[in-house]
PDB file of C-alpha atoms in Angstrom:
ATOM      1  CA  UNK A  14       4.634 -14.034  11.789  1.00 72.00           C
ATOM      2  CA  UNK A  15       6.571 -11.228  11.898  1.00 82.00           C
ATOM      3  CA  UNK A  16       8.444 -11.447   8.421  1.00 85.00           C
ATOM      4  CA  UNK A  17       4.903 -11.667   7.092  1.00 83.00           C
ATOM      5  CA  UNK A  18       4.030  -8.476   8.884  1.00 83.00           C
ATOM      6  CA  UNK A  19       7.333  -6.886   7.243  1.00 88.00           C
ATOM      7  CA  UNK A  20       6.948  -8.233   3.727  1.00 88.00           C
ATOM      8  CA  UNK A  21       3.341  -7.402   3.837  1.00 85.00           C
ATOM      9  CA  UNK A  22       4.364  -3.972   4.824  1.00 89.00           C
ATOM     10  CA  UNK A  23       6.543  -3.663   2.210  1.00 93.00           C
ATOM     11  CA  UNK A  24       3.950  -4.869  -0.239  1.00 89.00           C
ATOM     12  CA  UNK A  25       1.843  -1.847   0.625  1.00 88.00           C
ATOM     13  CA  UNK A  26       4.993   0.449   0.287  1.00 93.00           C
ATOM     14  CA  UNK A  27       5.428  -0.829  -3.014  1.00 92.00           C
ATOM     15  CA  UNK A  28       2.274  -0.773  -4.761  1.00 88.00           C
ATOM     16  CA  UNK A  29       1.588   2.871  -2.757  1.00 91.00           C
ATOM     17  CA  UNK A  30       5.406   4.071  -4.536  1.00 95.00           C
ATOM     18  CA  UNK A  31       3.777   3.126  -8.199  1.00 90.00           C
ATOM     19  CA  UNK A  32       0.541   4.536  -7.327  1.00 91.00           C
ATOM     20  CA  UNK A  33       2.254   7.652  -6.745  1.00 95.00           C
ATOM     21  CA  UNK A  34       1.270   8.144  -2.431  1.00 95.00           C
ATOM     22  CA  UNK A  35       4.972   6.825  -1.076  1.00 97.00           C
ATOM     23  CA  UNK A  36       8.161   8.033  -1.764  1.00 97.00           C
ATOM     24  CA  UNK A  37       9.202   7.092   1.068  1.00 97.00           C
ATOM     25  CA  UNK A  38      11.818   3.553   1.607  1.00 97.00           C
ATOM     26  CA  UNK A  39      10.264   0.313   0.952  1.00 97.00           C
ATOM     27  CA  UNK A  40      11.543  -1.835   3.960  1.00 97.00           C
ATOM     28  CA  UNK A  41       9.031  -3.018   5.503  1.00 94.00           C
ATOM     29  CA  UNK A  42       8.864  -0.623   8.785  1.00 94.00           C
ATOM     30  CA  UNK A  43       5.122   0.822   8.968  1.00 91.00           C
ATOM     31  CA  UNK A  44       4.943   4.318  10.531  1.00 92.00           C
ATOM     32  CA  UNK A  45       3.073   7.145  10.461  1.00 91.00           C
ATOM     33  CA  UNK A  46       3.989   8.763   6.832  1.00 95.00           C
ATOM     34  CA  UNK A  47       2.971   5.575   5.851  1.00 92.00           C
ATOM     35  CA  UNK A  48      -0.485   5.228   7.587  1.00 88.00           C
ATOM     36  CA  UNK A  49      -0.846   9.032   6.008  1.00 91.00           C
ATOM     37  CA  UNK A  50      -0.227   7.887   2.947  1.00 92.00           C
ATOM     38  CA  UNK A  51      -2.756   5.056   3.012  1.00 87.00           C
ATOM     39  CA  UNK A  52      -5.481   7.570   4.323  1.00 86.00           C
ATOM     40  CA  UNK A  53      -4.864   9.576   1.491  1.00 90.00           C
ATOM     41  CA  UNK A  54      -5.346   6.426  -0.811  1.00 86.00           C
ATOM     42  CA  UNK A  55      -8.390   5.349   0.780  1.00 83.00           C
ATOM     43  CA  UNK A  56      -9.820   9.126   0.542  1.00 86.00           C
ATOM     44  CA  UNK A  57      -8.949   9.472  -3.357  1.00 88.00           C
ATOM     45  CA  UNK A  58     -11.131   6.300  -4.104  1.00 81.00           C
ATOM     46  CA  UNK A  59     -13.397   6.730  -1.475  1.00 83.00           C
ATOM     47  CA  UNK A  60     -12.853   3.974   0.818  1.00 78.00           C
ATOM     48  CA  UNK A  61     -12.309   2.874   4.065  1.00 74.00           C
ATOM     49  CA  UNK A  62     -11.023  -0.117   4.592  1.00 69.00           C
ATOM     50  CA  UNK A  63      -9.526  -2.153   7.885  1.00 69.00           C
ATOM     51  CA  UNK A  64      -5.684  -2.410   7.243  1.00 65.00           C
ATOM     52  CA  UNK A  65      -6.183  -6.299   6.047  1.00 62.00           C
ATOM     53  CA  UNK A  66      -8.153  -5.648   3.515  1.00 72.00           C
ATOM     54  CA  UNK A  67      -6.754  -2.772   2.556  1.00 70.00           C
ATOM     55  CA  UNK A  68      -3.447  -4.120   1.905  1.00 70.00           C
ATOM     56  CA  UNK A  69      -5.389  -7.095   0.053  1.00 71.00           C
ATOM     57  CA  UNK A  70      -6.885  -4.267  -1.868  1.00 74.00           C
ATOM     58  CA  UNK A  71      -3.350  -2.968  -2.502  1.00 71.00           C
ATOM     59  CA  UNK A  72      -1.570  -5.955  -2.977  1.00 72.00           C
ATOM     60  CA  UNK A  73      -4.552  -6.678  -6.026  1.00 76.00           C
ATOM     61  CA  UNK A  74      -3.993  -2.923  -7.815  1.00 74.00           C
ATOM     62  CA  UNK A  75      -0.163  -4.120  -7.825  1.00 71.00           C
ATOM     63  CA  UNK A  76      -1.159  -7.178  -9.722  1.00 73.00           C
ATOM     64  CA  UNK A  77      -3.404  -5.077 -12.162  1.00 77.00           C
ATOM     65  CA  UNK A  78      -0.266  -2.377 -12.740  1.00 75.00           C
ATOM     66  CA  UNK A  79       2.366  -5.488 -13.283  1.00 72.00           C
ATOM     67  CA  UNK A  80       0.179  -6.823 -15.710  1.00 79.00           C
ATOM     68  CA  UNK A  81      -0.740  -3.663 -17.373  1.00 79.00           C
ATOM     69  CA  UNK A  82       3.160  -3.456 -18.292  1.00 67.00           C
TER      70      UNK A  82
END
């Protein structure tokens, strides 16, 4: 359970870096430039969503970018 917790992390650290709200490392480690950077997501598209389905939300946007390119 908790490699899902770190790869799901680092999901949301990677879609958030090509959304343009992390610049921070993508490994995994959840802390509280990251949370930041979530609420700053959420307030740009004016959400607010539990973490789950926020990283679902985030984890679908990746999707759309990948197959954008």
């Amino acid at each position: 359970q908790a490699q899902s917790a770190i790869a799901a992390t680092a999901a949301v650290q990677q879609t958030l870096t090509l959304l343009g709200y992390w610049d921070g490392p993508v490994d995994g480690e959840w802390t509280d430039e990251l949370t930041d950077a979530v609420k700053e997501l959420q307030e740009d598209l004016g959400v607010n969503l539990p973490g789950v389905a926020l990283a679902l939300e985030l984890l679908d946007e990746l999707d759309r970018l990948r197959r954008r390119n």
